[in-house]
mmCIF file of C-alpha atoms in Angstrom:
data_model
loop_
_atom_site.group_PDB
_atom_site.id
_atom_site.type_symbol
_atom_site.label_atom_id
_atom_site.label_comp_id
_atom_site.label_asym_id
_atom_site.label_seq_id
_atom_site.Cartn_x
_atom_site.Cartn_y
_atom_site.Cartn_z
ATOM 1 C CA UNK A 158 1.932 10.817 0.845
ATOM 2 C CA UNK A 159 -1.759 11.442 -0.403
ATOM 3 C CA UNK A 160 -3.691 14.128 0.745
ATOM 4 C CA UNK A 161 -7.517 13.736 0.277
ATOM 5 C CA UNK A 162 -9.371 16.788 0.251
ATOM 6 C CA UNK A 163 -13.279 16.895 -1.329
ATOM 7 C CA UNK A 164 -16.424 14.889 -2.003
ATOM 8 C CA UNK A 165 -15.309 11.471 -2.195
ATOM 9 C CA UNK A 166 -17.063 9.400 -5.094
ATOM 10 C CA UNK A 167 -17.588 5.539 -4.288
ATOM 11 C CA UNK A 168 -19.039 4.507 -7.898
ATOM 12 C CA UNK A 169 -21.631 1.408 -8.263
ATOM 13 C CA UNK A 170 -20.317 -1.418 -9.776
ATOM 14 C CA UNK A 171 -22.694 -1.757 -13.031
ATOM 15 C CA UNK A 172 -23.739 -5.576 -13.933
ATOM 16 C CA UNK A 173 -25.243 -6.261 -17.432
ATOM 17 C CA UNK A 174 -28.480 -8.040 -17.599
ATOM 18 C CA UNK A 175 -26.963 -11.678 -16.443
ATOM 19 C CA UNK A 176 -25.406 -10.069 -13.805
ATOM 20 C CA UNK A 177 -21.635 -9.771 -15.658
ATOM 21 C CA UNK A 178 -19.548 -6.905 -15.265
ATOM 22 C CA UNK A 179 -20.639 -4.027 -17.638
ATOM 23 C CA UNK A 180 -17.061 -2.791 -18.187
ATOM 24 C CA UNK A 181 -18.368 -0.102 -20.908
ATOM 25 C CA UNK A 182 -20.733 1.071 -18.437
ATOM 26 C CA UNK A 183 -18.493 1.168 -15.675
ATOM 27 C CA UNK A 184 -16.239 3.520 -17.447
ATOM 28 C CA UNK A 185 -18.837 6.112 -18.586
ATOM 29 C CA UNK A 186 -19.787 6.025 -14.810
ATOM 30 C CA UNK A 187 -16.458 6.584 -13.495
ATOM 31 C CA UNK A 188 -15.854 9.153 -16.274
ATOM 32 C CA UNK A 189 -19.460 10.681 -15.538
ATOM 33 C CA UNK A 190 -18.383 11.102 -11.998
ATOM 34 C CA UNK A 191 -14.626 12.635 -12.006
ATOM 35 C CA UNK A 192 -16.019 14.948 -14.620
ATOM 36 C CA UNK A 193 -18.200 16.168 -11.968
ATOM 37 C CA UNK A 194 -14.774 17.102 -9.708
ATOM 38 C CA UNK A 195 -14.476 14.509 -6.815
ATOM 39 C CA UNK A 196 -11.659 14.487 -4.461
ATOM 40 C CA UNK A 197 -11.000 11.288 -5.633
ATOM 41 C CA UNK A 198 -12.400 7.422 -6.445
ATOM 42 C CA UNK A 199 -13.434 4.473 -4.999
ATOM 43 C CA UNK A 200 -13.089 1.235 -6.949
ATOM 44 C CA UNK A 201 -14.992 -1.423 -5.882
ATOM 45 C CA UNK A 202 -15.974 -0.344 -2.164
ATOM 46 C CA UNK A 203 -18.997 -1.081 0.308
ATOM 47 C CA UNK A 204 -21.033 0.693 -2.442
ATOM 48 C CA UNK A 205 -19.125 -0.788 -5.753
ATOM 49 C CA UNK A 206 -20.662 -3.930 -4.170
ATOM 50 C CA UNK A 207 -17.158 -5.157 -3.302
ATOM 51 C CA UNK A 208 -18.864 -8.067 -1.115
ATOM 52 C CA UNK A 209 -19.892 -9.726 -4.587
ATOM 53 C CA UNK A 210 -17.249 -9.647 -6.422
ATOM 54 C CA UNK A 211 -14.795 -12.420 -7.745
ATOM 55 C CA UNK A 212 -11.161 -11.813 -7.371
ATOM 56 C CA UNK A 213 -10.709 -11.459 -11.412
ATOM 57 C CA UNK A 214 -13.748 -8.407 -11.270
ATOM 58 C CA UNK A 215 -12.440 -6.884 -8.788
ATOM 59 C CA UNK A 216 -9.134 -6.086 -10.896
ATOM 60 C CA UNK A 217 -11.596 -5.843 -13.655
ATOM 61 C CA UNK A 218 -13.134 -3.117 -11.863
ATOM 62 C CA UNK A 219 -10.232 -1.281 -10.468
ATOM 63 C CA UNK A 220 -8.228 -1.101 -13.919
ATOM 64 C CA UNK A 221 -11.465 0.434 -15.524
ATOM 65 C CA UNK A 222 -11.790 2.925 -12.884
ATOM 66 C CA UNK A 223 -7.776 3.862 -13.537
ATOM 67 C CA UNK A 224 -7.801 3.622 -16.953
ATOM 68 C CA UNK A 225 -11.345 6.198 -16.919
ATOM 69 C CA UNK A 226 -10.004 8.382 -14.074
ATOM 70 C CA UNK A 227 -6.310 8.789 -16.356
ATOM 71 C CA UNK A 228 -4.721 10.341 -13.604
ATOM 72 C CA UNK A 229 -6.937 13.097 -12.827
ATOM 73 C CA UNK A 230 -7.666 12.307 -9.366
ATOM 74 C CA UNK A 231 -6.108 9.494 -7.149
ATOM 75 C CA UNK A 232 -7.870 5.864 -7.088
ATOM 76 C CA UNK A 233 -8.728 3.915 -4.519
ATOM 77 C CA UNK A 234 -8.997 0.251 -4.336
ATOM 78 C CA UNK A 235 -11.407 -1.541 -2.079
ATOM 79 C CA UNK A 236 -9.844 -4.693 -0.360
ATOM 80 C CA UNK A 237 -10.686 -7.293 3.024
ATOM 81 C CA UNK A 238 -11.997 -10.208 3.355
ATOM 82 C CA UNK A 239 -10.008 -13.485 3.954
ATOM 83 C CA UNK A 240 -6.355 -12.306 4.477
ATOM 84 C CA UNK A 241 -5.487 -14.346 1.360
ATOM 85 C CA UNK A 242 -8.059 -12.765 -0.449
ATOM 86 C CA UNK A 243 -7.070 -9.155 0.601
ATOM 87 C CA UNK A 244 -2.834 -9.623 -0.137
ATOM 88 C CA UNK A 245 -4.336 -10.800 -3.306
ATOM 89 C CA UNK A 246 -6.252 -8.130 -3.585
ATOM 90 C CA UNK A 247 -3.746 -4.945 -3.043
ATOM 91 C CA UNK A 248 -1.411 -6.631 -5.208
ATOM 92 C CA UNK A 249 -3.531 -6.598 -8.195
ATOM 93 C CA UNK A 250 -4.513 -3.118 -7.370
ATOM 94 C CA UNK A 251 -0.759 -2.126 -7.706
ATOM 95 C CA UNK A 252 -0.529 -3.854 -10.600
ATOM 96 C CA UNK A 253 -3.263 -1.582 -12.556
ATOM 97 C CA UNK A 254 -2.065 1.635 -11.326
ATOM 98 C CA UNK A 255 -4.278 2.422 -7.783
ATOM 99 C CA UNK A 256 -2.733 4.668 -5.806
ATOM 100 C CA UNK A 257 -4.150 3.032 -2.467
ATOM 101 C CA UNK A 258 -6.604 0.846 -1.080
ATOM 102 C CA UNK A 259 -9.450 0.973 1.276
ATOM 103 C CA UNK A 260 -9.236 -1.922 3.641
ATOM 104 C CA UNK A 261 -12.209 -3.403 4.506
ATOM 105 C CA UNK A 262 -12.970 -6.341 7.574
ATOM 106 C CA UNK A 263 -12.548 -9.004 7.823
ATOM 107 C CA UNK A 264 -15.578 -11.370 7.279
ATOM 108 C CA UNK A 265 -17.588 -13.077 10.090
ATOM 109 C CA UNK A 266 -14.998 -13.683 12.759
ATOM 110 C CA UNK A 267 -14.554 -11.496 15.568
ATOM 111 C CA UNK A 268 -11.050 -10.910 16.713
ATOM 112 C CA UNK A 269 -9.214 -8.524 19.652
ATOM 113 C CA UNK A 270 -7.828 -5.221 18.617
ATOM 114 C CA UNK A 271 -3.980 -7.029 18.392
ATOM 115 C CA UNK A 272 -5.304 -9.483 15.622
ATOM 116 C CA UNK A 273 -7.239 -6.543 13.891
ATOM 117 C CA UNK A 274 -3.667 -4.928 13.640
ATOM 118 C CA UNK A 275 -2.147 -7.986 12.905
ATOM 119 C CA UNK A 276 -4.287 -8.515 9.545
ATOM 120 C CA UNK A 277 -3.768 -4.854 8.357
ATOM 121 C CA UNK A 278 0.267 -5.361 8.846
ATOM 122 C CA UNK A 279 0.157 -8.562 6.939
ATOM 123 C CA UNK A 280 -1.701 -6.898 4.275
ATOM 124 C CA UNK A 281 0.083 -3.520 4.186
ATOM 125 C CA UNK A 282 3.327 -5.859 3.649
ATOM 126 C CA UNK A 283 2.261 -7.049 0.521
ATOM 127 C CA UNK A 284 2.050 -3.587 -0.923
ATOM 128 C CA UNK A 285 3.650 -0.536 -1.004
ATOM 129 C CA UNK A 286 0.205 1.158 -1.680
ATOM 130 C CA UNK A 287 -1.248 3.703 1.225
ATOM 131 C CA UNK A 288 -3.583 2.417 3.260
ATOM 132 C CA UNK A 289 -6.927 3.641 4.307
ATOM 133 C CA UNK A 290 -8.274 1.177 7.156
ATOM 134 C CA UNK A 291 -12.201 0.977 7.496
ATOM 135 C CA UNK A 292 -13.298 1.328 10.834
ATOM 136 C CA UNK A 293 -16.804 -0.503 11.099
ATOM 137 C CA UNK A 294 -18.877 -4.006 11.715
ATOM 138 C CA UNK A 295 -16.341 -6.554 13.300
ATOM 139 C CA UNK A 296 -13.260 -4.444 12.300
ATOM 140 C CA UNK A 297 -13.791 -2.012 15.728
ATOM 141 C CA UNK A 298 -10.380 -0.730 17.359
ATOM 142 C CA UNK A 299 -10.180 0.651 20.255
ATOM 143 C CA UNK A 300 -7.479 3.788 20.887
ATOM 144 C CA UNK A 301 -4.662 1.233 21.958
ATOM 145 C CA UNK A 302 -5.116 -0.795 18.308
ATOM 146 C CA UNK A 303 -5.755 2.151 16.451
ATOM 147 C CA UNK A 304 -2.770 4.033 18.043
ATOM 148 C CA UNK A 305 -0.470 0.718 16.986
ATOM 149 C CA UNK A 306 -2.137 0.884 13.893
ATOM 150 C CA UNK A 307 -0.854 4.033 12.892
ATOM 151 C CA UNK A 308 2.178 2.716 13.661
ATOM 152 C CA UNK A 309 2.336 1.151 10.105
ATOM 153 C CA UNK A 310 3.942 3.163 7.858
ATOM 154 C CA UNK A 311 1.733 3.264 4.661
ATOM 155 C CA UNK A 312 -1.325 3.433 6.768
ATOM 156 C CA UNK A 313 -2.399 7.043 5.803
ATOM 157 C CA UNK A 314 -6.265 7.222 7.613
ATOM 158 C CA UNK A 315 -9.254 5.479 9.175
ATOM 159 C CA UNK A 316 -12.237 5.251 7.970
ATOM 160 C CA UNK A 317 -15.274 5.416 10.637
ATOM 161 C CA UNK A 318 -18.575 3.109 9.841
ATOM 162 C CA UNK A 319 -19.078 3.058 13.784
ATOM 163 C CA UNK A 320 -20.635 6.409 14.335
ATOM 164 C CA UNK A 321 -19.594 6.226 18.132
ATOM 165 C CA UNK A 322 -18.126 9.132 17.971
ATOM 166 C CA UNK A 323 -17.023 9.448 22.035
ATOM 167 C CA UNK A 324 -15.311 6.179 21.005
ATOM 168 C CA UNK A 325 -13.658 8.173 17.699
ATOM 169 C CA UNK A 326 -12.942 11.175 19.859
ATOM 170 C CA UNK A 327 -10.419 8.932 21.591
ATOM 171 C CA UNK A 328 -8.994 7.307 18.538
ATOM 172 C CA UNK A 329 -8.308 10.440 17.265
ATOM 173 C CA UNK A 330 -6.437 11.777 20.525
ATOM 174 C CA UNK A 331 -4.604 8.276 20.752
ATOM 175 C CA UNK A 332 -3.237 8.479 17.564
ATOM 176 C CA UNK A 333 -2.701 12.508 17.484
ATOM 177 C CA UNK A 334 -0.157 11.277 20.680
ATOM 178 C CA UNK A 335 1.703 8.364 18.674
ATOM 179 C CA UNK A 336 2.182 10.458 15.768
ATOM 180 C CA UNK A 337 2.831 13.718 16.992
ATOM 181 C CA UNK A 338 6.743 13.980 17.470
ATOM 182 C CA UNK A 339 7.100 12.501 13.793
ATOM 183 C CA UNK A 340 4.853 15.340 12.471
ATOM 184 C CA UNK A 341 3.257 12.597 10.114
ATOM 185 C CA UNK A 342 0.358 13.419 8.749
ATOM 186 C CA UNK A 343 -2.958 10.948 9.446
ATOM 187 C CA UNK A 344 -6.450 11.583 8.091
ATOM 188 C CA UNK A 345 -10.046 10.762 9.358
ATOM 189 C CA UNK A 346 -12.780 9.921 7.291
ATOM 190 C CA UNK A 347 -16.540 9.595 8.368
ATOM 191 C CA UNK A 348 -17.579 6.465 6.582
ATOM 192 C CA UNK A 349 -21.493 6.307 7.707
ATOM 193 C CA UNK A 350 -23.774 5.220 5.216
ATOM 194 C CA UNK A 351 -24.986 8.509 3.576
ATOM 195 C CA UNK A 352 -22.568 10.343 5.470
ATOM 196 C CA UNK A 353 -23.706 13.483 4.701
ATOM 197 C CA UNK A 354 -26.840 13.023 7.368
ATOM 198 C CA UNK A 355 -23.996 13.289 10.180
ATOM 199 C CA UNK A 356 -21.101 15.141 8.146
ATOM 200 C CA UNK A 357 -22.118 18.368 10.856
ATOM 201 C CA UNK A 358 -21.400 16.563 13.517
ATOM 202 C CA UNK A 359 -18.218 14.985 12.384
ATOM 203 C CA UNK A 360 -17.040 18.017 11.566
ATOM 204 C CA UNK A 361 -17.671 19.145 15.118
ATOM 205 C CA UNK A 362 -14.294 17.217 15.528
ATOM 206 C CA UNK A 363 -12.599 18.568 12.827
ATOM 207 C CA UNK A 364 -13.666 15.386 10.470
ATOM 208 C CA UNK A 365 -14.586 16.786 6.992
ATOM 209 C CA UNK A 366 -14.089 13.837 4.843
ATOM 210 C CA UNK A 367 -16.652 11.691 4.288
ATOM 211 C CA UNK A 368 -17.508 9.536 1.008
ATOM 212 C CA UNK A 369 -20.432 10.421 -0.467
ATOM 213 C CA UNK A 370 -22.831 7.590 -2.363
ATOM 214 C CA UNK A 371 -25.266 10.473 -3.284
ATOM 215 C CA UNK A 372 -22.242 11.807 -5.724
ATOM 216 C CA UNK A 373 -23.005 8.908 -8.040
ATOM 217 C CA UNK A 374 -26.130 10.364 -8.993
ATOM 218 C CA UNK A 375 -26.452 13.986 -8.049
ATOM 219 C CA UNK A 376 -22.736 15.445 -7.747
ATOM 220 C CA UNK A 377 -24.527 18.637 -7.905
ATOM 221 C CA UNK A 378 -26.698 18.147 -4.743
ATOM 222 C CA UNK A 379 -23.230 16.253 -2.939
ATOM 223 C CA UNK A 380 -21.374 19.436 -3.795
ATOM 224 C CA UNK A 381 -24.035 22.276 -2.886
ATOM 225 C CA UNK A 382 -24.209 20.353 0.616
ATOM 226 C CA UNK A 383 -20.418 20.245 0.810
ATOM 227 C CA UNK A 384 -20.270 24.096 -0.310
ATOM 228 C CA UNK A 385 -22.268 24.905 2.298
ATOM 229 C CA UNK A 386 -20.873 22.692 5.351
ATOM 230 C CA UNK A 387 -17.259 24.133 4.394
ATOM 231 C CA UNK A 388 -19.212 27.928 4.610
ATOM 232 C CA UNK A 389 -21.017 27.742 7.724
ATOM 233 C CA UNK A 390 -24.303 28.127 5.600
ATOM 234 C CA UNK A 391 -26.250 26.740 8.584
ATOM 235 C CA UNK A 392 -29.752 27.129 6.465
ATOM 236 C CA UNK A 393 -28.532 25.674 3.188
ATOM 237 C CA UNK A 394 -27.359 22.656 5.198
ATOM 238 C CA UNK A 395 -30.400 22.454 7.095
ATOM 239 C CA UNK A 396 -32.645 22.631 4.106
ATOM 240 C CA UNK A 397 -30.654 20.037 2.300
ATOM 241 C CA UNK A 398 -30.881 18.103 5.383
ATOM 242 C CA UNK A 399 -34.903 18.448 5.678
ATOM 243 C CA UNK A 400 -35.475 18.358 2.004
ATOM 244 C CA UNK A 401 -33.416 15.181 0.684
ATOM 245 C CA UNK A 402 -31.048 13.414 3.134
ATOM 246 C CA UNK A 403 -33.261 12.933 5.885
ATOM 247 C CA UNK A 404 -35.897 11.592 3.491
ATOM 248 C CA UNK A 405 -33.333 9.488 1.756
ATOM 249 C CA UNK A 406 -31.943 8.146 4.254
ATOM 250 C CA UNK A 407 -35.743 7.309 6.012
ATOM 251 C CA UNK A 408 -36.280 5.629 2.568
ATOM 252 C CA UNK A 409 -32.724 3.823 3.030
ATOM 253 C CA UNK A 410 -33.948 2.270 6.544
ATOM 254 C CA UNK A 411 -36.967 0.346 5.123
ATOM 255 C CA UNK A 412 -34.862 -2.476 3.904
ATOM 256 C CA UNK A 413 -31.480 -4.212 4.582
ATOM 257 C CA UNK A 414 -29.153 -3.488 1.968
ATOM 258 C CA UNK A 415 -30.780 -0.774 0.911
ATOM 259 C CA UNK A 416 -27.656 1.652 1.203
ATOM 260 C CA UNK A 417 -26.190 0.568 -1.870
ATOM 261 C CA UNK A 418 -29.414 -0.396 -3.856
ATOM 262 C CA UNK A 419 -30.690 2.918 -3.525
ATOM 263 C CA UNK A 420 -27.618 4.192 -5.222
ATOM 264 C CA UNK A 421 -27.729 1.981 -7.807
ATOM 265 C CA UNK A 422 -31.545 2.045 -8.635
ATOM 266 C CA UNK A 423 -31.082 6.049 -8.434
ATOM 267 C CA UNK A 424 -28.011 6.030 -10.862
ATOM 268 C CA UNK A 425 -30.294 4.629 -13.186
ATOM 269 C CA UNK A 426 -33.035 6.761 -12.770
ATOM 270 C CA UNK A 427 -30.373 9.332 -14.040
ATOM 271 C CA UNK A 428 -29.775 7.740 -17.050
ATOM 272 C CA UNK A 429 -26.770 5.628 -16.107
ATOM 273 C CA UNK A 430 -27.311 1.950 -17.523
ATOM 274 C CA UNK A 431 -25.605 0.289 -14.418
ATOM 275 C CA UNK A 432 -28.230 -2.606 -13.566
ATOM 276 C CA UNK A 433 -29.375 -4.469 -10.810
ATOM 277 C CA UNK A 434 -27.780 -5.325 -7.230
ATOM 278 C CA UNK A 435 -26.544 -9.023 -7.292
ATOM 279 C CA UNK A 436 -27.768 -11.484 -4.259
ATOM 280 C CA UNK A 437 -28.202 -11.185 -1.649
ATOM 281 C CA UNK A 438 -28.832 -7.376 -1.947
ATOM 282 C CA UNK A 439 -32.174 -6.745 -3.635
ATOM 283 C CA UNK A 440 -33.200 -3.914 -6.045
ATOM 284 C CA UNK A 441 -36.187 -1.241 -5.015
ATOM 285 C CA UNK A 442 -40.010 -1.973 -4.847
ATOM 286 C CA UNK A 443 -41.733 -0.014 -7.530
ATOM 287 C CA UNK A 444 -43.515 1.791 -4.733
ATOM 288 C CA UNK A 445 -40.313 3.121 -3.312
ATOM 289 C CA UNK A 446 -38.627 3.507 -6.861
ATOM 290 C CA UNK A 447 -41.289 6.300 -6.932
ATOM 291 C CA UNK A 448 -40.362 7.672 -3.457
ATOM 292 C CA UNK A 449 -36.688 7.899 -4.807
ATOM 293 C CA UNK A 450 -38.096 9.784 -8.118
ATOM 294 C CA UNK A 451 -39.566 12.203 -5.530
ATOM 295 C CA UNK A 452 -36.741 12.694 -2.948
ATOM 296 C CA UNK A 453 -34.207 13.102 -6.059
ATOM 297 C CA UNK A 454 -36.487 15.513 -7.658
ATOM 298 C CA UNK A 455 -36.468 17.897 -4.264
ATOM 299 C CA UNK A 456 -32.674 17.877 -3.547
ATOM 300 C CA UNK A 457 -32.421 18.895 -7.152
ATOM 301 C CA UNK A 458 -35.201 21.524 -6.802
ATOM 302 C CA UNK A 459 -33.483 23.025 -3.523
ATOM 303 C CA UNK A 460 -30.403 22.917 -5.241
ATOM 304 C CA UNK A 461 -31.187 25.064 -8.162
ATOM 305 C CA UNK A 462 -32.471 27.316 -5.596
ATOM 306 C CA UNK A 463 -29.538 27.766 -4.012
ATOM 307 C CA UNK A 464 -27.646 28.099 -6.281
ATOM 308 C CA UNK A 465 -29.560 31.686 -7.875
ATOM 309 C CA UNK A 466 -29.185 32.852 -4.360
#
């Protein structure tokens, strides 16, 4: 059974300048990144741009993030969609050497909690992977469907894109109840777009895993705000807060899509050759390319600073 335990690192999916796969760049990204010491990777998720992806780049993808992580720190493969699509999916991620997936929703429909545990069983049959079931959009569970859901063996944690966290709060007591005469061990994840804007309150509940997009262009500022959540450090939290994630993340709201094209756009402000967001995402105005520049620079400036304390 895997144990997560870190800054999670959801890498950008880089696209050459016809919008191909940069497999070269993808690998110096991935390497970039466990260098830096995540908890683990990724491959192709929400922010890998996992929506856009054909079913031959998405193994693309996850093989280059196994073959550039070699072993160091588990991988993670993004699945979902059409259940076709995601059997297909976590199959070809076993065959490159994940060690689990991240399953996404479902597209479009809506469905009742029973057929939202119905399409994770089908897919957790067709591997023998662990599990980690997203928790957001159309893919909502209540505590009776997430209590059944933990009910499948090789599902290992949930994921929460929701924020509702009275709504989590009894998830988490539902399936502490199911699971607690095997003594099996089930972990919680806050999955919020730059989770690291509510990572104080999730850890209220005892949630202290949360993937972190900023980590694929500052791992120092993702780990000086983990360093000092795990401490207590109430004013290096705050000032990380005030300085660069509640800026960011007021950037962030000015245009759909912008979670992952911020990312992106600020990877390559780092020097990373990754590329452009594919359609229908689209890449930063100039104007707020600038913003970024700024917000960037002050996380980094605050983070220095904290780190001579």
């Amino acid at each position: 059974m895997i144990s997560l335990d870190g800054v999670l690192f959801f890498p950008v999916t880089p696209f050459d300048d016809k919008l191909a796969v940069d497999v070269g760049s993808l690998a110096a990204h991935v390497e970039r990144g466990v260098a830096a010491g995540p908890g683990a990777v990724f491959a192709a998720g929400g922010t890998g741009e996992f929506h856009a992806l054909a079913p031959d780049e998405h193994r693309t993808v996850v093989a280059t993030a196994v073959d550039a992580t070699a072993g160091r720190v588990p991988v993670f493969a993004g699945a979902g969609g059409p259940l076709p699509v995601a059997v297909e999916q976590v199959r070809a991620a076993s065959d490159v050497g994940a060690d689990g997936v991240l399953l996404l929703p479902p597209y479009l429909v809506e469905a009742p909690g029973a057929g939202l545990v119905a399409y994770c069983a089908a897919v957790t049959e067709a591997t023998d992977l662990p599990v980690i079931v997203y928790h957001r959009a159309n893919a909502v569970f209540d505590p009776v469907s997430a209590a059944a859901l933990a009910d499948l063996p090789t599902v290992i944690g949930l994921k929460d894109g929701l924020g509702d966290l009275d709504l989590l709060t009894r998830i988490m007591a539902a399936i502490r109840a199911r699971l607690g005469p095997s003594g099996r061990t089930f972990q919680f994840f806050n999955g919020l777009p730059t989770a690291e804007l509510t990572a104080p309150a999730y850890a209220g509940l005892g949630v202290r895993l949360y993937s972190s997009a900023v980590f694929c262009f500052a791992p120092q500022i993702s780990h000086a705000f983990a360093r000092a959540l795990a401490t207590d450090d109430t004013e290096a939290v705050r000032g990380l807060l005030d300085d660069f994630f509640v800026p960011l993340v007021a950037l962030r709201r000015q245009v759909p899509g912008y979670a992952v094209s911020l990312v992106k756009a600020a990877t390559r402000l780092q020097g990373q050759p990754v590329g452009g967001v594919r359609p229908p995402l689209v890449d930063p105005s100039a104007e707020h390319l600038d913003e970024l520049r700024r917000i960037i620079d002050a996380g980094t400036a605050l983070t220095e600073s904290l780190a001579r304390r």
